[in-house]
Amino acid sequence: MQVTRTFKQAFLEQMLLGFRVTDVSSKRMSFQEKKSVIKLSADVALAVARGSRKWTRGLIANLSMEQQKRQLPRMILVKQYERLMKPCGSTSWKIPRSKKILRKCLRVSSTRRKKKLCAVEKRRRVLRRLVPGGESLSGFSLLDETLDYVLSLRAQVCLMQSLLMTCEASKRR
Amino acid sequence: MGPARCSGVGSGNSGAYTTEIAESLRFEEEIHSIVHPSLDSSPAAGGSFTALLGLPANQAVELLHETGPSEAPGSAAAPSPTGELWRLRLGEHAAGPLHLPLGCSPTFPSNAALVERAARFSVFAAEDSPALSSGGGPSPRLKAEPLDSDSPPLLPIPTEKTQRPAKRKECEKSKAKGPAKKSKSAEENTAAAAKETAAENTDGEKLPYVHVRARRGQATDSHSLAERARREKINARMKLLQELVPGCSKITGTALVLDEIINHVQSLQRQVEFLSMRLAAVNPRIDFGGLDSFLSAECGPLATANGRGGVALDPALWSSHPVTANGARWLPQPQIRHVDVWPTQQSSTAWTRDGPAHPHALLNPGASLVGYDPASSVLLNSNQLKTEL
């Protein structure tokens, strides 16, 4: 339903663009480097193709934090997307602090349902760590972003598989 | 979906009764489906409750049948109050629409006995079924007093009570607070007896704002209402996630469902990493110029099959393409044969478990696909691919 043709096209275009920019076809890079570059390219492509959502912004933020030098060529391409992200990104960082404080208060005050909350809360915490940008989300928005993220991940896996098959099939000839 | 249908019915004439009856039956099914999972007090009470639910619905249907052929204006008026009742109004009396059947249907007093029986059965009971079947001791008496004063407007009540599933725990609470509400006006009581949660309205359509009618004995402050709406939203999202993640629909309990979701997300992330590793192994040979449109066309039916679809349609498609001289671009074919090469989930789990040892075995189906095509055309296409380098 969400995996439209435009999404797939945008993803593949961005990924191939990333390949070209980082010059992955060259022989100079090591295997590990190539792998990380391809993964980076795939993640950026996913975020760009999906548009502006909380997890996409978190994803790009994480990626740009991890590899500063590698991200620069990518940032040049994604500049227009970054401009979309910037105004929303700064405001969302103030929210997690207040939400965390609220959550702590709620946890302290609710003693009756403590046991039930613990089991679910632990899993919610794990989910928050898994979903990019999920630290600031809670409750409904967490589930919403998870839903979107799962759908996009599935599409990413499918597209990468098709890309791989094409490469391998043509390589065999 | 509910309000839209009801208001449509209200605008019709007596011929719309069949739709109303069908609607009440449909709502009964909805109630059954909702009541069964939402029951946590006791399964026995739940069984009796749903059995009881069947009766008022039938009685409501009977009542509607009786009033139907007798008078047309009354029949036209009766659906409209129920239609209006679907629209929730904060703190507003439902006395207005309920007065219409008062004036138009003189057959109501004759149905008082029926109505009382319906009222008795429609008491949402935490009590066991024997207590209810014995006449329900104090509980019908609780309801008898307010009911006697307003038997006429009770026609919509049985339909209301069957059509408004509400939450069982809160219904039990409301029953306990029944006598406290005797002081209020009769109309308000009957109006307050049915609680329309935001779930039925906001699940399908988006109302500009949610009108909520307070339940009998339930707090009407905005906090609890907002909390309830929030909880409904979260439950709806959880259901969606359950449908999305394979094998999650049978699991009950938030923690286990979240477990499955977490596992699924982790497996997908691992798949991405593994695929990028394989792409790194393969990639340096090929640079794709015009293949993206081709690939997107190919991936159309595959991605819609919940990511389960197979991948390698390319050789089959290549053979069907006209071999162009320039070879720079391939026009995506309008008809795409949807072939499952292998279910990606199986293969991916094998990958994640066994690492690079398996891909060779898994590649054989892909290789066999390639073998189906006439070798010459495929060779030509791959040569065209390489010329783009």
XYZ file of C-alpha atoms in Angstrom:
562
model
C 0.000 0.000 0.000
C 2.784 2.367 0.856
C 5.310 0.776 -1.419
C 4.504 2.701 -4.528
C 6.291 2.737 -7.776
C 7.656 6.183 -7.123
C 9.092 4.956 -3.871
C 10.894 2.103 -5.563
C 12.164 4.306 -8.306
C 13.391 6.930 -5.892
C 15.104 4.294 -3.818
C 16.894 2.684 -6.732
C 17.886 5.982 -8.260
C 19.280 7.251 -5.009
C 21.128 4.025 -4.403
C 22.738 4.012 -7.819
C 23.584 7.641 -7.392
C 25.251 6.800 -4.133
C 27.202 4.036 -5.805
C 28.435 6.432 -8.419
C 29.335 9.152 -5.978
C 31.274 6.936 -3.665
C 32.853 5.151 -6.591
C 32.148 1.741 -5.212
C 33.152 0.021 -8.412
C 36.760 0.957 -8.018
C 39.264 -1.578 -6.855
C 40.843 0.579 -4.261
C 38.351 0.045 -1.460
C 38.520 -2.922 0.839
C 35.677 -5.345 1.145
C 34.571 -3.995 4.502
C 34.636 -0.467 3.223
C 32.558 -1.394 0.234
C 30.052 -3.139 2.407
C 29.663 -0.184 4.733
C 29.393 2.222 1.842
C 26.726 0.146 0.190
C 24.784 -0.121 3.414
C 25.056 3.594 3.946
C 23.902 4.243 0.439
C 20.957 1.916 0.922
C 19.905 3.570 4.160
C 20.125 7.051 2.754
C 18.199 5.925 -0.296
C 15.504 4.500 1.947
C 15.212 7.693 3.946
C 15.095 9.854 0.847
C 12.560 7.670 -0.872
C 10.256 7.587 2.135
C 10.192 11.314 2.604
C 9.857 13.217 5.811
C 9.031 11.049 8.749
C 10.359 10.861 12.257
C 12.308 7.698 11.705
C 13.809 8.919 8.443
C 15.084 12.033 10.128
C 16.455 9.966 12.961
C 18.074 7.616 10.505
C 19.824 10.366 8.622
C 20.874 11.981 11.855
C 22.390 8.702 13.019
C 24.165 8.167 9.747
C 25.625 11.621 9.663
C 26.788 11.264 13.230
C 28.583 8.010 12.637
C 30.698 8.762 9.642
C 31.547 12.374 9.253
C 34.008 12.138 6.433
C 32.114 9.626 4.402
C 28.840 11.426 4.748
C 30.071 14.664 3.187
C 29.709 13.624 -0.448
C 26.315 12.188 0.422
C 25.265 15.327 2.173
C 25.922 17.324 -0.950
C 23.421 15.236 -2.806
C 20.891 15.246 -0.071
C 21.120 18.943 0.588
C 17.571 19.717 -0.438
C 16.315 16.952 1.788
C 18.372 18.224 4.671
C 16.700 21.571 4.353
C 13.380 19.867 4.819
C 14.672 18.067 7.818
C 16.380 20.892 9.644
C 13.417 22.911 10.985
C 11.654 19.828 12.301
C 14.785 18.184 13.583
C 15.736 20.902 16.019
C 12.346 21.015 17.700
C 12.060 17.285 18.158
C 15.132 17.142 20.366
C 13.553 19.267 23.039
C 10.612 16.932 23.332
C 12.414 13.762 24.405
C 13.697 15.336 27.571
C 10.273 16.366 28.813
C 8.770 13.084 27.714
C 11.402 11.118 29.568
C 10.754 13.091 32.723
C 7.025 12.509 32.351
C 7.558 8.845 31.803
C 9.690 8.569 34.915
C 7.022 10.275 36.996
C 4.339 8.006 35.635
C 6.410 4.958 36.361
C 6.997 6.041 39.928
C 3.362 6.876 40.536
C 1.772 3.799 39.007
C 2.534 1.094 41.540
C -0.535 -1.006 40.951
C 0.162 -2.107 37.423
C 3.864 -2.215 37.876
C 4.385 -5.819 36.914
C 2.423 -5.615 33.741
C 4.062 -2.414 32.716
C 7.526 -3.766 33.249
C 7.146 -6.548 30.721
C 5.720 -4.263 28.103
C 7.902 -1.322 28.997
C 11.085 -3.335 28.561
C 10.030 -4.277 25.099
C 9.040 -0.738 24.328
C 12.493 0.357 25.324
C 14.079 -2.202 23.038
C 11.824 -1.115 20.213
C 12.777 2.474 20.802
C 16.390 1.533 20.411
C 15.738 -0.392 17.210
C 13.681 2.146 15.380
C 15.882 5.056 14.311
C 14.897 8.252 16.021
C 12.684 6.318 18.328
C 14.104 7.671 21.555
C 11.801 10.630 21.496
C 8.715 8.639 20.639
C 6.276 7.077 22.981
C 3.040 5.188 22.856
C 1.087 5.777 19.744
C 3.792 7.508 17.724
C 6.233 4.733 18.496
C 3.902 2.133 17.083
C 3.114 4.320 14.135
C 6.763 4.805 13.271
C 7.454 1.127 13.791
C 4.739 0.254 11.336
C 6.119 2.602 8.760
C 9.656 1.461 9.405
C 8.784 -2.215 9.008
C 7.059 -1.567 5.709
C 9.974 0.445 4.397
C 12.513 -2.106 5.576
C 10.624 -4.811 3.750
C 10.625 -2.768 0.593
C 14.325 -2.072 1.017
C 15.112 -5.759 1.397
C 13.052 -6.655 -1.647
C 14.631 -4.004 -3.823
C 18.131 -4.844 -2.732
C 17.476 -8.468 -3.475
C 16.306 -7.678 -6.961
C 19.330 -5.484 -7.505
C 21.561 -8.250 -6.315
C 19.920 -10.797 -8.557
C 20.284 -8.549 -11.534
C 23.916 -7.989 -10.801
C 24.665 -11.629 -10.288
C 22.710 -12.796 -13.292
C 24.405 -10.370 -15.584
C 27.760 -11.073 -14.032
C 27.404 -14.737 -14.754
C 27.045 -13.960 -18.449
C -18.967 3.574 8.803
C -21.722 3.173 11.390
C -22.894 6.784 11.508
C -22.867 7.144 7.789
C -25.016 4.121 7.321
C -27.444 5.023 10.045
C -27.970 8.525 8.827
C -28.507 7.167 5.368
C -31.093 4.816 6.712
C -32.776 7.593 8.642
C -33.370 9.545 5.518
C -35.157 6.662 3.888
C -38.684 5.452 4.416
C -40.125 2.279 5.858
C -38.505 0.300 3.123
C -35.249 1.045 4.882
C -36.236 -1.241 7.738
C -34.657 -4.248 6.186
C -31.382 -2.399 6.101
C -31.889 -1.409 9.720
C -32.496 -4.995 10.682
C -29.490 -6.106 8.750
C -27.528 -3.399 10.456
C -28.588 -4.506 13.906
C -27.613 -8.034 13.068
C -24.304 -6.840 11.757
C -23.737 -4.834 14.896
C -24.517 -7.925 16.872
C -21.715 -9.692 15.115
C -19.431 -6.773 15.772
C -20.342 -6.891 19.400
C -19.611 -10.573 19.561
C -16.251 -10.066 18.046
C -15.457 -7.169 20.303
C -16.853 -8.631 23.471
C -15.034 -11.898 23.197
C -11.471 -10.594 23.179
C -12.179 -7.715 25.483
C -13.562 -9.872 28.233
C -11.288 -10.291 31.129
C -13.743 -10.605 34.009
C -14.783 -14.178 33.398
C -15.371 -16.227 30.306
C -18.578 -17.648 31.733
C -20.062 -14.240 32.179
C -18.955 -13.383 28.736
C -20.704 -16.365 27.247
C -23.895 -15.543 29.011
C -23.602 -11.942 28.023
C -23.305 -12.733 24.377
C -26.164 -15.165 24.685
C -28.164 -12.407 26.269
C -27.133 -10.069 23.550
C -28.814 -12.242 21.028
C -32.162 -11.797 22.676
C -32.394 -8.048 22.842
C -31.318 -7.780 19.262
C -34.063 -10.122 18.163
C -36.526 -8.330 20.352
C -35.435 -5.062 18.897
C -35.943 -6.508 15.494
C -39.370 -7.708 16.526
C -40.215 -4.304 17.875
C -39.107 -2.709 14.692
C -41.144 -5.167 12.706
C -44.224 -4.418 14.742
C -43.988 -0.709 14.472
C -42.995 -0.893 10.839
C -46.145 -1.869 9.029
C -48.371 0.034 11.497
C -47.344 3.569 10.734
C -45.101 4.990 8.117
C -44.331 8.325 9.766
C -43.468 6.620 13.007
C -41.222 4.274 11.148
C -39.588 7.102 9.369
C -39.034 8.856 12.636
C -37.719 5.840 14.505
C -34.603 5.233 12.449
C -33.658 8.859 12.534
C -33.305 9.000 16.327
C -31.078 5.979 16.233
C -29.216 7.571 13.408
C -28.835 10.694 15.428
C -27.876 8.757 18.489
C -24.864 7.503 16.657
C -23.613 11.021 16.530
C -22.137 11.654 19.932
C -22.888 14.889 21.651
C -20.954 16.116 24.626
C -23.271 16.772 27.543
C -26.293 17.179 25.339
C -29.559 15.552 26.161
C -30.712 12.871 23.871
C -34.204 13.714 24.971
C -34.915 15.580 21.781
C -34.657 12.792 19.276
C -36.070 10.323 21.744
C -39.296 12.244 22.029
C -40.228 11.532 18.473
C -41.201 7.937 18.973
C -43.089 9.092 22.044
C -45.512 11.003 19.976
C -45.740 8.883 16.897
C -46.081 5.351 18.105
C -49.025 4.511 20.258
C -48.119 0.837 20.115
C -45.347 1.296 22.626
C -47.294 0.798 25.859
C -48.492 -2.534 24.573
C -44.938 -3.603 24.245
C -44.098 -2.650 27.778
C -43.766 -6.250 28.861
C -41.523 -6.978 25.951
C -39.575 -3.857 26.650
C -39.123 -4.774 30.246
C -37.870 -8.182 29.295
C -35.487 -6.596 26.890
C -34.368 -4.175 29.556
C -33.767 -6.986 31.960
C -31.702 -8.874 29.460
C -29.843 -5.847 28.402
C -28.469 -5.225 31.867
C -24.779 -5.736 31.492
C -24.184 -8.160 34.228
C -21.097 -9.151 36.008
C -23.402 -11.522 37.787
C -23.532 -15.122 36.743
C -26.129 -16.329 34.352
C -28.202 -18.215 36.956
C -28.719 -15.032 38.878
C -29.980 -13.367 35.778
C -32.119 -16.175 34.567
C -33.894 -16.388 37.912
C -35.298 -12.971 37.260
C -32.203 -11.069 38.008
C -33.119 -10.203 41.583
C -32.224 -6.655 42.404
C -30.848 -5.631 39.071
C -34.056 -5.383 37.097
C -35.621 -3.579 39.986
C -32.834 -1.079 39.721
C -33.720 -0.503 36.172
C -37.461 -0.933 36.538
C -38.009 2.417 38.206
C -36.345 4.577 35.623
C -37.700 2.347 32.932
C -41.323 2.599 33.971
C -41.251 6.325 33.641
C -39.888 6.211 30.156
C -40.977 3.056 28.495
C -41.623 4.816 25.214
C -38.120 5.960 24.609
C -36.878 2.498 25.363
C -37.396 1.385 21.846
C -34.054 2.732 20.831
C -32.518 1.509 24.050
C -32.421 -2.200 23.249
C -31.028 -1.398 19.877
C -28.675 1.036 21.529
C -27.518 -1.470 24.047
C -26.918 -4.053 21.433
C -25.368 -1.646 19.085
C -23.105 -0.001 21.564
C -20.658 -2.642 22.634
C -18.745 -0.323 24.961
C -16.314 -1.763 27.396
C -17.466 -4.509 29.692
C -15.488 -3.455 32.749
C -16.992 -0.026 32.602
C -20.460 -1.449 32.166
C -20.082 -3.378 35.368
C -19.089 -0.241 37.134
C -22.024 1.594 35.672
C -24.461 -1.019 36.896
C -23.271 -0.564 40.438
C -23.835 3.138 40.199
C -27.292 2.655 38.720
C -29.320 3.597 41.767
C -27.307 6.737 42.224
C -28.592 7.987 38.933
C -32.249 7.705 39.828
C -32.294 11.291 40.878
C -31.474 12.411 37.358
C -34.125 12.824 34.780
C -35.293 9.729 33.029
C -34.204 10.837 29.615
C -30.757 11.622 30.813
C -30.501 8.206 32.366
C -31.455 6.408 29.264
C -29.293 8.686 27.263
C -26.392 8.168 29.594
C -26.922 4.443 29.608
C -25.339 3.945 26.278
C -21.781 4.880 25.810
C -20.495 5.437 22.393
C -16.790 5.214 22.352
C -14.765 7.015 19.854
C -13.539 3.755 18.423
C -16.396 3.075 16.094
C -16.380 6.544 14.753
C -12.731 7.265 14.411
C -11.617 3.947 13.147
C -13.119 4.395 9.763
C -13.822 8.050 9.305
C -12.230 11.167 10.631
C -14.713 13.383 12.426
C -13.676 16.951 12.977
C -14.097 16.444 16.687
C -15.261 13.569 18.802
C -18.537 13.911 20.610
C -18.734 11.499 23.452
C -21.818 10.685 25.392
C -21.110 9.876 28.975
C -21.772 6.419 30.195
C -23.993 5.800 33.147
C -21.887 6.177 36.233
C -18.798 6.907 34.206
C -16.753 10.001 34.678
C -17.350 12.506 31.978
C -14.256 14.552 32.504
C -12.133 15.142 29.506
C -9.171 13.311 30.950
C -10.681 9.861 31.053
C -12.331 10.354 27.703
C -9.136 11.494 26.099
C -7.328 8.617 27.701
C -9.841 6.202 26.340
C -9.518 7.656 22.869
C -5.763 7.410 23.159
C -5.963 3.802 24.234
C -8.208 3.004 21.308
C -5.719 4.547 18.933
C -2.889 2.531 20.380
C -4.861 -0.685 20.195
C -5.713 -0.021 16.578
C -2.052 0.445 15.760
C -1.137 -2.710 17.595
C -3.673 -4.607 15.530
C -2.201 -3.236 12.341
C 1.252 -4.256 13.406
C -0.007 -7.692 14.291
C -1.377 -8.114 10.819
C 1.821 -6.897 9.294
C 4.223 -9.107 11.153
C 3.784 -12.699 10.024
C 2.553 -15.133 12.596
C 1.509 -12.466 15.021
C -2.237 -12.573 14.629
C -2.609 -15.649 16.801
C -0.625 -14.220 19.656
C -2.496 -12.539 22.448
C -0.830 -10.184 24.825
C 1.022 -7.011 24.168
C 4.384 -8.203 25.399
C 4.528 -11.222 23.108
C 3.351 -9.234 20.138
C 6.006 -6.640 20.799
C 8.499 -9.481 21.049
C 7.570 -10.638 17.591
C 7.738 -7.145 16.208
C 11.185 -6.661 17.667
C 12.378 -9.951 16.213
C 10.982 -9.042 12.846
C 12.664 -5.650 12.797
C 15.964 -7.163 13.851
C 15.770 -9.836 11.191
C 15.001 -7.271 8.528
C 17.950 -5.149 9.592
C 20.210 -8.194 9.493
C 18.940 -9.006 6.046
C 19.833 -5.550 4.844
C 23.323 -5.924 6.160
C 23.770 -9.305 4.603
C 22.488 -8.106 1.268
C 24.825 -5.160 1.309
C 27.684 -7.566 1.957
C 26.701 -9.640 -1.019
C 26.310 -6.575 -3.139
C 29.801 -5.545 -2.132
C 31.061 -8.898 -3.338
C 29.271 -8.580 -6.652
C 29.067 -4.934 -7.296
C 32.359 -3.734 -8.722
C 31.625 -5.269 -12.097
C 28.498 -3.395 -13.011
C 27.246 0.076 -13.106
C 23.606 0.543 -13.940
C 22.576 3.471 -16.024
C 19.085 2.945 -17.305
C 18.094 -0.104 -15.369
C 16.325 1.585 -12.513
C 13.050 2.037 -14.332
C 13.276 -1.526 -15.466
C 13.831 -2.757 -11.975
C 11.019 -0.715 -10.559
C 8.627 -2.193 -13.075
C 9.815 -5.613 -12.180
C 9.463 -5.084 -8.487
C 5.855 -3.963 -8.781
C 4.058 -7.212 -8.072
C 6.863 -8.482 -5.866
C 6.842 -5.805 -3.266
C 3.088 -5.946 -2.949
C 3.234 -9.584 -1.981
C 4.342 -8.567 1.492
C 7.974 -8.906 0.663
C 7.508 -12.584 0.234
C 7.697 -12.547 -3.517
C 10.632 -13.897 -5.370
C 13.055 -11.717 -7.078
C 14.622 -12.923 -10.259
C 12.174 -12.132 -12.974
C 14.866 -10.331 -14.897
C 16.089 -13.101 -17.192
C 12.553 -13.998 -18.220
C 11.800 -10.372 -18.871
C 14.984 -9.838 -20.772
C 14.112 -12.524 -23.218
C 10.761 -10.946 -23.929
C 12.318 -7.573 -24.619
C 12.983 -6.630 -28.172
C 16.687 -6.471 -28.601
C 17.474 -2.875 -29.319
C 20.447 -1.668 -31.176
C 21.533 1.010 -28.766
C 20.705 -1.053 -25.686
C 20.831 1.979 -23.514
C 17.283 1.799 -22.164
C 14.746 -0.951 -21.791
C 11.107 -0.084 -21.838
C 9.371 -1.732 -18.927
C 6.876 -4.266 -20.107
C 3.251 -3.581 -19.207
C 2.504 -7.178 -18.368
C 4.771 -8.702 -15.814
C 4.575 -12.353 -15.025
C 4.509 -12.792 -11.328
C 6.712 -15.717 -10.501
C 7.870 -16.634 -7.057
C 11.407 -17.787 -7.330
C 11.825 -18.534 -3.719
C 10.149 -17.059 -0.665
C 12.513 -14.470 0.604
C 11.788 -15.149 4.222
C 12.944 -18.702 4.100
C 16.034 -17.863 2.224
C 16.818 -14.895 4.370
C 16.551 -16.827 7.587
C 18.819 -19.427 6.086
C 21.241 -16.705 5.233
C 21.255 -15.185 8.620
C 21.748 -18.511 10.278
C 24.252 -20.186 8.095
C 26.138 -17.317 6.644
C 27.789 -17.389 3.275
C 27.822 -21.151 2.992
C 24.246 -21.336 1.795
C 24.014 -18.759 -0.946
C 25.482 -21.133 -3.442
C 22.697 -23.617 -2.896
C 20.122 -20.854 -2.984
C 21.450 -19.451 -6.194
C 20.596 -22.556 -8.128
C 16.940 -21.686 -8.652
C 18.087 -18.380 -9.988
C 20.521 -20.131 -12.243
C 17.835 -22.433 -13.508
C 15.676 -19.470 -14.337
C 18.471 -18.077 -16.371
C 18.757 -21.375 -18.132
C 15.179 -21.211 -19.344
C 15.844 -18.302 -21.591
C 17.365 -18.563 -24.976
C 20.999 -18.056 -24.231
C 21.644 -15.776 -27.145
C 19.281 -13.007 -26.189
C 20.452 -13.043 -22.632
C 24.027 -12.813 -23.746
C 23.182 -9.888 -25.915
C 21.424 -8.125 -23.076
C 24.255 -8.647 -20.657
C 26.662 -7.346 -23.235
C 24.542 -4.278 -23.562
C 24.706 -3.969 -19.822
C 28.444 -4.004 -19.838
C 28.660 -1.424 -22.543
C 27.222 1.069 -20.144
C 30.232 0.868 -17.933
